[in-house]
PDB file of C-alpha atoms in Angstrom:
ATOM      1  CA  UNK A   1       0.000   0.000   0.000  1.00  0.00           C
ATOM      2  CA  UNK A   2       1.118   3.463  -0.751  1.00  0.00           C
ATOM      3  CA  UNK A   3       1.390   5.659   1.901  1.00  0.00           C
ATOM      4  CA  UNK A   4       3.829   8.491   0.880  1.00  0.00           C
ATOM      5  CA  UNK A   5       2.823  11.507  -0.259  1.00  0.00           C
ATOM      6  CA  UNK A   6       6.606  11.741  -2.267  1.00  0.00           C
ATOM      7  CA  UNK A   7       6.161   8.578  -3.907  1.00  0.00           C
ATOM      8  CA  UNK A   8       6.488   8.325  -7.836  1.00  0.00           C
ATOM      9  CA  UNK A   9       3.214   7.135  -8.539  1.00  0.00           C
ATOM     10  CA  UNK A  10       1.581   9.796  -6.058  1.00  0.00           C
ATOM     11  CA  UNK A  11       3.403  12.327  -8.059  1.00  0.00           C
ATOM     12  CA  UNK A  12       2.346  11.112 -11.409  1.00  0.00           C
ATOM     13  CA  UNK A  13      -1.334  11.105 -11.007  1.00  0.00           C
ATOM     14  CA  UNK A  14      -0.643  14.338 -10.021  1.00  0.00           C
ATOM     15  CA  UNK A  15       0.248  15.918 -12.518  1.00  0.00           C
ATOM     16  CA  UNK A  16      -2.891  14.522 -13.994  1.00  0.00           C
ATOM     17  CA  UNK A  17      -4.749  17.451 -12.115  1.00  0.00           C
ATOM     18  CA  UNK A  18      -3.247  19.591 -15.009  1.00  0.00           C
ATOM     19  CA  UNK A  19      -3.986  19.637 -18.891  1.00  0.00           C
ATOM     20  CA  UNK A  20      -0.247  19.702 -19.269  1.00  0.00           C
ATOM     21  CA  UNK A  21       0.208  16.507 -17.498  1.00  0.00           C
ATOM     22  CA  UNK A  22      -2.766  14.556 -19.208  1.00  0.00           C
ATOM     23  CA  UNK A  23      -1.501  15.654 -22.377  1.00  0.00           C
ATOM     24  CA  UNK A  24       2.246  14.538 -21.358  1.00  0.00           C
ATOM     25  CA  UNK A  25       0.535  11.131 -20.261  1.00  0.00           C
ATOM     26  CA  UNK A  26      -2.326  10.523 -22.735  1.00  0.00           C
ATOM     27  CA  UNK A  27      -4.068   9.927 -19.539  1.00  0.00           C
ATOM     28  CA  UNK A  28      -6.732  11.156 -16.758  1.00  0.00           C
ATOM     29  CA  UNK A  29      -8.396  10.762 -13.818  1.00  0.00           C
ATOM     30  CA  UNK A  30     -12.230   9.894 -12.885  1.00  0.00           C
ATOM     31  CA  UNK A  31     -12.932   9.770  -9.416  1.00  0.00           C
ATOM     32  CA  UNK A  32     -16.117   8.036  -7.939  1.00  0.00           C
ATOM     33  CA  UNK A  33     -17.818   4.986  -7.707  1.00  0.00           C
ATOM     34  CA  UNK A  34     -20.107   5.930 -10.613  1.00  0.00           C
ATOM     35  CA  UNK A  35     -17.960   7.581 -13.160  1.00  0.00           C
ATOM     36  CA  UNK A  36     -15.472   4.734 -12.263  1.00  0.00           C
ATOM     37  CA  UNK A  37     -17.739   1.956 -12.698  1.00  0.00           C
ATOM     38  CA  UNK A  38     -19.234   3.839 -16.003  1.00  0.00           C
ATOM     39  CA  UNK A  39     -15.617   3.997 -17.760  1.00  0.00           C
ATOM     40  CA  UNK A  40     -15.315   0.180 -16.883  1.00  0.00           C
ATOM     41  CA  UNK A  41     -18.968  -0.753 -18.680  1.00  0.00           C
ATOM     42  CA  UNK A  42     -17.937   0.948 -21.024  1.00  0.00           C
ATOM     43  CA  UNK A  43     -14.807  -0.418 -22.602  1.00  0.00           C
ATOM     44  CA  UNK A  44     -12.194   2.254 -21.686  1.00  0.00           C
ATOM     45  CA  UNK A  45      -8.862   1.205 -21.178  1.00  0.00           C
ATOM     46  CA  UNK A  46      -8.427   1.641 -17.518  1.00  0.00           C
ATOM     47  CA  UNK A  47      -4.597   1.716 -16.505  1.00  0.00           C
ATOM     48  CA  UNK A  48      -5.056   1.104 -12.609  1.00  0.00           C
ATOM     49  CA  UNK A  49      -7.635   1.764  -9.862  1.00  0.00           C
ATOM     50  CA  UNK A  50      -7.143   3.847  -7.496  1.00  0.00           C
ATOM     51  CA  UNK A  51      -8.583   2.562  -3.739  1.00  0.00           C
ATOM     52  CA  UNK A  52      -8.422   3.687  -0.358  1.00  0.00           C
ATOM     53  CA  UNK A  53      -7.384   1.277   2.236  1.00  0.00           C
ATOM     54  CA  UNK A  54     -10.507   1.265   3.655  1.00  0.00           C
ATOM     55  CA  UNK A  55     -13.026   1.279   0.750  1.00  0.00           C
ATOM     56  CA  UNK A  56     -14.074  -2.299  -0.424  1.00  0.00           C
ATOM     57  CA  UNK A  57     -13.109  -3.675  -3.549  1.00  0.00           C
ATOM     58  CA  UNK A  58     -15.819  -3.686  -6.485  1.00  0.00           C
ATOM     59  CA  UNK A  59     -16.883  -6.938  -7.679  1.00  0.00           C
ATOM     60  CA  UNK A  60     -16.544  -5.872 -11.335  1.00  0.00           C
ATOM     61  CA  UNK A  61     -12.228  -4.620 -10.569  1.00  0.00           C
ATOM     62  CA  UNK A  62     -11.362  -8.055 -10.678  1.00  0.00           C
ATOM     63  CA  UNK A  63      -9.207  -8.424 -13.455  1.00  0.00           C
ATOM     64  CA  UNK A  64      -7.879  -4.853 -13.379  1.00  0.00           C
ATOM     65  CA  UNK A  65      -4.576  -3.694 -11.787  1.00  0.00           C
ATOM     66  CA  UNK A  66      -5.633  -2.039  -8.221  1.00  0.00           C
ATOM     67  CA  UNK A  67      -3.267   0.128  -6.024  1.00  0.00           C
ATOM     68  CA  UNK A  68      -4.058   0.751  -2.435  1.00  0.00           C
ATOM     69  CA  UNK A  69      -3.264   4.046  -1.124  1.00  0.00           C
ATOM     70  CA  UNK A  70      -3.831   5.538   2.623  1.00  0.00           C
ATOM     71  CA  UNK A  71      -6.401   8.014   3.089  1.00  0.00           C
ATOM     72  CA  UNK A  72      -4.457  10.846   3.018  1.00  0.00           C
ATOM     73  CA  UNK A  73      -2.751  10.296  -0.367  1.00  0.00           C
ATOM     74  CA  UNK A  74      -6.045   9.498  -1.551  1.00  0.00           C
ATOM     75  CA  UNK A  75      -7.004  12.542  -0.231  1.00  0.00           C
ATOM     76  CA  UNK A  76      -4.129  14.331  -2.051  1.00  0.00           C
ATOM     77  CA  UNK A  77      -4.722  13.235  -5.283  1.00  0.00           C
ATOM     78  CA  UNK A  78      -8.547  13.751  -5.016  1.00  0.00           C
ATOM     79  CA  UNK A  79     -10.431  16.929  -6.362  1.00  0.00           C
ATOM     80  CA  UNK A  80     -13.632  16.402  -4.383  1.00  0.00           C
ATOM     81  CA  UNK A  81     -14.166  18.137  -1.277  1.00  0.00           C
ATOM     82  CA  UNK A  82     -16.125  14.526  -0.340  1.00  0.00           C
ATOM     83  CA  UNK A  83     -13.964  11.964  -1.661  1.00  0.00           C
ATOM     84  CA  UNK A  84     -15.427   8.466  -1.873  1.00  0.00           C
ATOM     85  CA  UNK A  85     -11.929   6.920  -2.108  1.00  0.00           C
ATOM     86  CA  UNK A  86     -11.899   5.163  -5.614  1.00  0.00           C
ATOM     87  CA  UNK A  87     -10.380   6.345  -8.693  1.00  0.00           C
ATOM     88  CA  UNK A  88      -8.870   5.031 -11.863  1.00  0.00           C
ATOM     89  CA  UNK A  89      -6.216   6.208 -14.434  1.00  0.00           C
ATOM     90  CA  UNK A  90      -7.689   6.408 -18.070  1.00  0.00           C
ATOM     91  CA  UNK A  91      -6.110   6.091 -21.390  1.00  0.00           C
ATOM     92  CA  UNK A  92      -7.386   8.992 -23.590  1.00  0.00           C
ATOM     93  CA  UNK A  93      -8.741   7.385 -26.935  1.00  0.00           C
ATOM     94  CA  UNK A  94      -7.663   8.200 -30.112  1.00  0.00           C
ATOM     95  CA  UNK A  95      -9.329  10.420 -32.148  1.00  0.00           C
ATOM     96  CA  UNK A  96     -12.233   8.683 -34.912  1.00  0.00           C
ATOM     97  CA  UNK A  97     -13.402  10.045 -37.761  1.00  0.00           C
ATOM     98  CA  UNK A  98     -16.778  11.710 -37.619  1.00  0.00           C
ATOM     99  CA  UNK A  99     -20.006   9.503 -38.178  1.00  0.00           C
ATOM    100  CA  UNK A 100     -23.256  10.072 -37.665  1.00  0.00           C
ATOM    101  CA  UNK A 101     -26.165  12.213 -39.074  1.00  0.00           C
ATOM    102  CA  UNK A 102     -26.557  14.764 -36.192  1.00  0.00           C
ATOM    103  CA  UNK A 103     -23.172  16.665 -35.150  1.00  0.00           C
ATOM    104  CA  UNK A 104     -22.471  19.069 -32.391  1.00  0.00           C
ATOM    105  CA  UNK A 105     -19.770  22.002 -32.655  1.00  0.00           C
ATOM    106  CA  UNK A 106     -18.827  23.658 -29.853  1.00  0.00           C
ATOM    107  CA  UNK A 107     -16.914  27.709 -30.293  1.00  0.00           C
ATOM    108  CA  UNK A 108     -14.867  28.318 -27.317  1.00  0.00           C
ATOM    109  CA  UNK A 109     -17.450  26.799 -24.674  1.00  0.00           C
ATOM    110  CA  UNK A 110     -15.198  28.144 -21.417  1.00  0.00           C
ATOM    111  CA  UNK A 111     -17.809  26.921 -18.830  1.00  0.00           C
ATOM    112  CA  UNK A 112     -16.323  23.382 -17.467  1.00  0.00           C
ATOM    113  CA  UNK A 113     -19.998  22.663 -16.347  1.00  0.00           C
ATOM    114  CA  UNK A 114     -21.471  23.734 -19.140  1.00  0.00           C
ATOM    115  CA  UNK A 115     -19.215  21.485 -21.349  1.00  0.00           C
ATOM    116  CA  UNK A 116     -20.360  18.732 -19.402  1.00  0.00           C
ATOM    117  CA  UNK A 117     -23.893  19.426 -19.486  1.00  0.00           C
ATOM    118  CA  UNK A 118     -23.931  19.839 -23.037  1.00  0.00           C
ATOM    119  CA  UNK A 119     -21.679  16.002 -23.706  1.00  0.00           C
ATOM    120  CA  UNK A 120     -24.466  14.381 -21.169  1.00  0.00           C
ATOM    121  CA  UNK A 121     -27.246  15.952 -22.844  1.00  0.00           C
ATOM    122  CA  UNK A 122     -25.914  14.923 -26.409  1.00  0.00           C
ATOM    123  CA  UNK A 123     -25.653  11.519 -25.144  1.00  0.00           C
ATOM    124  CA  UNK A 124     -29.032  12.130 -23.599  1.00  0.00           C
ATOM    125  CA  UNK A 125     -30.725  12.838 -27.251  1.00  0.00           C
ATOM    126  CA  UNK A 126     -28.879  10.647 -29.454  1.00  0.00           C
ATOM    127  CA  UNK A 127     -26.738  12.901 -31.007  1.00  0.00           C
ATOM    128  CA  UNK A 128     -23.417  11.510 -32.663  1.00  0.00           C
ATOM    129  CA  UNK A 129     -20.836  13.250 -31.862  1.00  0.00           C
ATOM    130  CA  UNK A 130     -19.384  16.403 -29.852  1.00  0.00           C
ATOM    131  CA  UNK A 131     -16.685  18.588 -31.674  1.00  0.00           C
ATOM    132  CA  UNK A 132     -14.548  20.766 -29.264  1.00  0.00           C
ATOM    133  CA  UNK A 133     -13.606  23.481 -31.110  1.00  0.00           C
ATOM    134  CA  UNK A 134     -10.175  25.677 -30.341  1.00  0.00           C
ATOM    135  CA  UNK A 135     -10.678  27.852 -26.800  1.00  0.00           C
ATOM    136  CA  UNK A 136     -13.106  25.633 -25.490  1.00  0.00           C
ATOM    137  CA  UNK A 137     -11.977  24.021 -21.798  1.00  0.00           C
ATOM    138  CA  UNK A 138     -10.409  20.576 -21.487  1.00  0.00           C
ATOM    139  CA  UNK A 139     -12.478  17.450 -22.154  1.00  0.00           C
ATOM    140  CA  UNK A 140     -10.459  16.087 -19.074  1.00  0.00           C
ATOM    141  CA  UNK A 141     -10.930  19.167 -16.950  1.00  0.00           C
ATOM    142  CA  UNK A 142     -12.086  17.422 -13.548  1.00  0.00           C
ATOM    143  CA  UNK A 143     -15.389  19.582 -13.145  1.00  0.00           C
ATOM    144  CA  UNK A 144     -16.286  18.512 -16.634  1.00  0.00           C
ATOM    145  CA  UNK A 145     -15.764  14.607 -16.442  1.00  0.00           C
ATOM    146  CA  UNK A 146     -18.369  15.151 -13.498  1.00  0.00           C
ATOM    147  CA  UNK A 147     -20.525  17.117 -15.233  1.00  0.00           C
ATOM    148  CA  UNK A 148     -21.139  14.809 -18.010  1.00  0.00           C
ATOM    149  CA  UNK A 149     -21.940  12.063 -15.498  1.00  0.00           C
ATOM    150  CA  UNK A 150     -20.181   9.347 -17.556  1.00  0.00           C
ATOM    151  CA  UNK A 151     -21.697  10.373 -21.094  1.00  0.00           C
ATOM    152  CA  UNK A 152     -18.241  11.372 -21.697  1.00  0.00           C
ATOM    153  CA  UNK A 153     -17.585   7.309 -22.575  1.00  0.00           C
ATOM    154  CA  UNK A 154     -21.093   6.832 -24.329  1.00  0.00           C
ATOM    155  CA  UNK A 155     -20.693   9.247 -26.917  1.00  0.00           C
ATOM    156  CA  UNK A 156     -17.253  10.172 -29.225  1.00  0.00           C
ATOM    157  CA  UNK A 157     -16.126  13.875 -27.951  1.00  0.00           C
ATOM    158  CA  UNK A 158     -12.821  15.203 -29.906  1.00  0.00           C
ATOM    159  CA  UNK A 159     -11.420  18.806 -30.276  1.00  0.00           C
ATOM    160  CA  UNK A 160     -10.780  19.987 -34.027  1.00  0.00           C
ATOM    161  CA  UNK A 161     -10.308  23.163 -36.074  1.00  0.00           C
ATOM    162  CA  UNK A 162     -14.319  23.781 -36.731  1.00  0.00           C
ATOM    163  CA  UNK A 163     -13.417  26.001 -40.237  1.00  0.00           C
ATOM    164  CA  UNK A 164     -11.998  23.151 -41.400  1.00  0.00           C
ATOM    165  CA  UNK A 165     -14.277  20.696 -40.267  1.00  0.00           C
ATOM    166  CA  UNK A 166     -17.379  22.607 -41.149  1.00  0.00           C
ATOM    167  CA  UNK A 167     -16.212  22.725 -44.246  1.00  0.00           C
ATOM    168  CA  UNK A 168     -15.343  19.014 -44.777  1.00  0.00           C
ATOM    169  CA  UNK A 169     -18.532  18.531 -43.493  1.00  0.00           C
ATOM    170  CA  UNK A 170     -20.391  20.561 -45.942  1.00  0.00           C
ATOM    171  CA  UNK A 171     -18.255  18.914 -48.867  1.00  0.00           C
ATOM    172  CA  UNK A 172     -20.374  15.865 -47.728  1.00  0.00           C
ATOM    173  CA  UNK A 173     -23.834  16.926 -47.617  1.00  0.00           C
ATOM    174  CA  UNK A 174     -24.106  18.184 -44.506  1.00  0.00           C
ATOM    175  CA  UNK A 175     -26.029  21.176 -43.706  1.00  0.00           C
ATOM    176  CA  UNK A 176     -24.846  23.818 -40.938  1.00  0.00           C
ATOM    177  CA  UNK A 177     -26.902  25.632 -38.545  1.00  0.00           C
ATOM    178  CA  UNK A 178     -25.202  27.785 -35.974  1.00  0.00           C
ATOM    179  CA  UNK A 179     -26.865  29.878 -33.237  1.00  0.00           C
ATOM    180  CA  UNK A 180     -26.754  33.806 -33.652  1.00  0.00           C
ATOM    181  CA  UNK A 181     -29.511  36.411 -32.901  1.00  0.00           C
ATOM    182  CA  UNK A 182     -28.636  38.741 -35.886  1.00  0.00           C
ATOM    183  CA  UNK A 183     -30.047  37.511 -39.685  1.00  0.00           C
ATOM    184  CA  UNK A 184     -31.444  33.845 -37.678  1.00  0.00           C
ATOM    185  CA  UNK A 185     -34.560  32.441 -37.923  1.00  0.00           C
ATOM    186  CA  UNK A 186     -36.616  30.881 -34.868  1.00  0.00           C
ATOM    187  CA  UNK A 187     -36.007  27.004 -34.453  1.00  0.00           C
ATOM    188  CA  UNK A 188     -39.660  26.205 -34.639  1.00  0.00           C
ATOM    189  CA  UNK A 189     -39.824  27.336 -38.136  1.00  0.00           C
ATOM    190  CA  UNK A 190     -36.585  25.350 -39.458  1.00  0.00           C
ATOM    191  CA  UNK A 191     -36.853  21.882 -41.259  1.00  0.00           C
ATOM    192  CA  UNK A 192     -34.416  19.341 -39.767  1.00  0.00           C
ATOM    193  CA  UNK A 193     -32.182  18.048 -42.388  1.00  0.00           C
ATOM    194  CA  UNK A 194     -30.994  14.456 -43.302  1.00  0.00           C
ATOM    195  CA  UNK A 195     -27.235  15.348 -41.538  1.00  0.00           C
ATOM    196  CA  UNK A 196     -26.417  18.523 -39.877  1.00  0.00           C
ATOM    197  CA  UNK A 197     -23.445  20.139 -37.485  1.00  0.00           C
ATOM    198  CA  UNK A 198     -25.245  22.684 -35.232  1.00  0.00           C
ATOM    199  CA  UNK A 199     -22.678  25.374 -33.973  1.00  0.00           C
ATOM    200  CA  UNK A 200     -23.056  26.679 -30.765  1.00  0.00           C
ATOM    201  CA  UNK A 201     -20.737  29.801 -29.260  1.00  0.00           C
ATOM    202  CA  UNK A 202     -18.803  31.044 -26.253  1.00  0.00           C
ATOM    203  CA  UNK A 203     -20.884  32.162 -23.272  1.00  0.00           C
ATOM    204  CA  UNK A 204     -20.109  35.791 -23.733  1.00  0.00           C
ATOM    205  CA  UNK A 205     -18.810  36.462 -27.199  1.00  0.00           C
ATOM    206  CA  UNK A 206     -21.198  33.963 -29.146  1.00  0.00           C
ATOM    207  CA  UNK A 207     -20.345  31.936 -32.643  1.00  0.00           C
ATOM    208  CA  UNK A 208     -17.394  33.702 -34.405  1.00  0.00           C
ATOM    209  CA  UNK A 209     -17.816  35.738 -37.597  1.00  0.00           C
ATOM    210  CA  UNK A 210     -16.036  33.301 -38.934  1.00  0.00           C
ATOM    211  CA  UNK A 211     -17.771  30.596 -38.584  1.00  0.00           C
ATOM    212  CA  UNK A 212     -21.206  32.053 -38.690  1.00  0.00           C
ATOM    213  CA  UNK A 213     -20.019  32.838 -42.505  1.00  0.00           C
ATOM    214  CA  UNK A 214     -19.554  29.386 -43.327  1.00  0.00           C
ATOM    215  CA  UNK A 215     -22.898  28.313 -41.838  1.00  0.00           C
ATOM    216  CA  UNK A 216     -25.771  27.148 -44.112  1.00  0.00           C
ATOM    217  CA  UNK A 217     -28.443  29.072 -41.554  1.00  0.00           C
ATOM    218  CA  UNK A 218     -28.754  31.056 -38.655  1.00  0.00           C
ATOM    219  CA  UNK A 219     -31.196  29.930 -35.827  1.00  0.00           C
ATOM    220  CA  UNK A 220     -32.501  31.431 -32.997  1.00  0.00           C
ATOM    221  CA  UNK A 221     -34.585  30.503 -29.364  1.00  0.00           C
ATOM    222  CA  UNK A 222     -37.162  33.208 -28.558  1.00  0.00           C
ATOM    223  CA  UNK A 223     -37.287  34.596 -25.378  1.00  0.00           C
ATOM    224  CA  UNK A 224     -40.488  35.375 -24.171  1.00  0.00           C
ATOM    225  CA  UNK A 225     -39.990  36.958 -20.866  1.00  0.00           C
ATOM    226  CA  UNK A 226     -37.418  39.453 -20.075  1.00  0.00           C
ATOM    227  CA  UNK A 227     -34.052  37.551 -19.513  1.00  0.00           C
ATOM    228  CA  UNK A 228     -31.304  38.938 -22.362  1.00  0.00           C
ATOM    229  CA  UNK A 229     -29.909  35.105 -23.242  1.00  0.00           C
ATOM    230  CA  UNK A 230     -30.538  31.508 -22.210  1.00  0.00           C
ATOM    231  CA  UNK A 231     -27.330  29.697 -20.837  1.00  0.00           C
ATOM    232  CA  UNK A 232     -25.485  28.410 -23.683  1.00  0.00           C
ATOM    233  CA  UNK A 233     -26.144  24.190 -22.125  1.00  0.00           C
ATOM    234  CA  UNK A 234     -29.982  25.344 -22.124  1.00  0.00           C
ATOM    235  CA  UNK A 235     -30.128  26.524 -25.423  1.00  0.00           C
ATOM    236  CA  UNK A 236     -27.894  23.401 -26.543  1.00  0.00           C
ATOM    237  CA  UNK A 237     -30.918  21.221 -24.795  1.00  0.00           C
ATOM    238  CA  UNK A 238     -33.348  22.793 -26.561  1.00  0.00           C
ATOM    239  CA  UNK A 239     -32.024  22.871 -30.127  1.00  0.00           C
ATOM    240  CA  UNK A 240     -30.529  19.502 -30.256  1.00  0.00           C
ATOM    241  CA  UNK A 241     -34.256  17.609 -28.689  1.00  0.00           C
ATOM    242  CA  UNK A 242     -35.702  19.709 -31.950  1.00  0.00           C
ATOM    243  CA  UNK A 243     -33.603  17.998 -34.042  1.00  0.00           C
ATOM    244  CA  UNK A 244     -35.083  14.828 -32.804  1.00  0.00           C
ATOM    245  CA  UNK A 245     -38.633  15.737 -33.642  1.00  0.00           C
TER     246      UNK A 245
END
């Protein structure tokens, strides 16, 4: 059992805490019974488990590598103010080509929550895929693995350059919408197509110019009461359940 906070492994999971170190690695951490057990159903490649001496084995960890730790290096290399005392080390996956009919882009999302709110709710409504686009936070950010309540491993998430891949996507019939308030029309009145990549932007700043240029349509959520803007994981909700219908 591990019971230095100086040891080499201790260390190493670490500097899983930061981007820099996950990238380094091509690893991360999930922390809690649930998320744990979710990666393991499944099919990621788990390195190790993580357990505290005292917490009790799960029947399903069987055949996977297990370290014991003390509480307070579990405690160290935890990010939960209530730490349940199970962990594991993740191999990130590789990135897959994009398949599907119903694609979500993401501009510069900075919210960790609302990155996860928007993967679980993808999952949620059968979308296909989630496409990080540059400035948005890291897929392995702590606060977003929770968020996403293990619908980060149900549904292929990967970052990309959206001009390019909006416009590989449009070179094979697919149809962009992207959210804007200027020149959009309302949801309601929009006809879903076969295959489309809906575009949604930063909190603050919104879809870039950019990008809103390359889109096929604008579309819009009305507001009926007197709030200036949904949240951007609301309006995600909203627009991708449409799709559905």
């Amino acid at each position: 059992m591990i019971t230095s906070l100086t040891n080499g492994k201790v260390k190493a999971w670490r500097k899983l805490h930061k981007r820099k170190g996950r990238k380094e690695q091509q690893m991360f951490l999930v922390e809690g019974s649930h998320l744990v057990e979710e990666a393991w159903k499944s099919g990621q490649e788990i390195v190790e488990i993580i357990m505290e001496e005292s917490v009790p084995l799960p029947a399903w960890s069987n055949d996977l590598p297990v370290e014991r730790v003390s509480k307070q290096v579990f405690e160290h290399i935890s990010q939960t103010t209530t730490p349940q005392g199970i962990a594991a080390v993740i191999m990130m996956q590789p990135h897959r080509s994009v398949t599907g009919n119903q694609l979500v882009m993401l501009d510069a999302i900075q919210d960790p929550g609302n990155l996860g709110t928007i993967i679980r709710t993808a999952d949620a409504a059968g979308m296909d895929a989630v496409i990080l686009g540059k400035g948005t936070v890291d897929l392995y950010n702590d606060k977003v693995i929770r968020s996403t309540q293990g619908s980060l491993f149900h549904i292929p998430v990967f970052e990309a350059d959206l001009t390019e891949e909006i416009s590989s996507l449009k070179g094979r019939g697919y149809e962009i919408w992207a959210t804007a308030l200027e020149d959009a029309r309302y949801y309601q009145e929009m006809k879903t197509p076969d295959k489309i990549g809906l575009v949604l932007g930063n909190e603050g700043a919104g879809v870039q110019q950019e990008l809103l240029k390359q889109a096929d349509k604008r579309v819009k959520i009305p507001i009926y009461g007197k709030a200036e803007s949904l949240n951007v994981s609301i309006a995600a909700g909203i627009l991708m359940y449409r799709l559905k219908e």
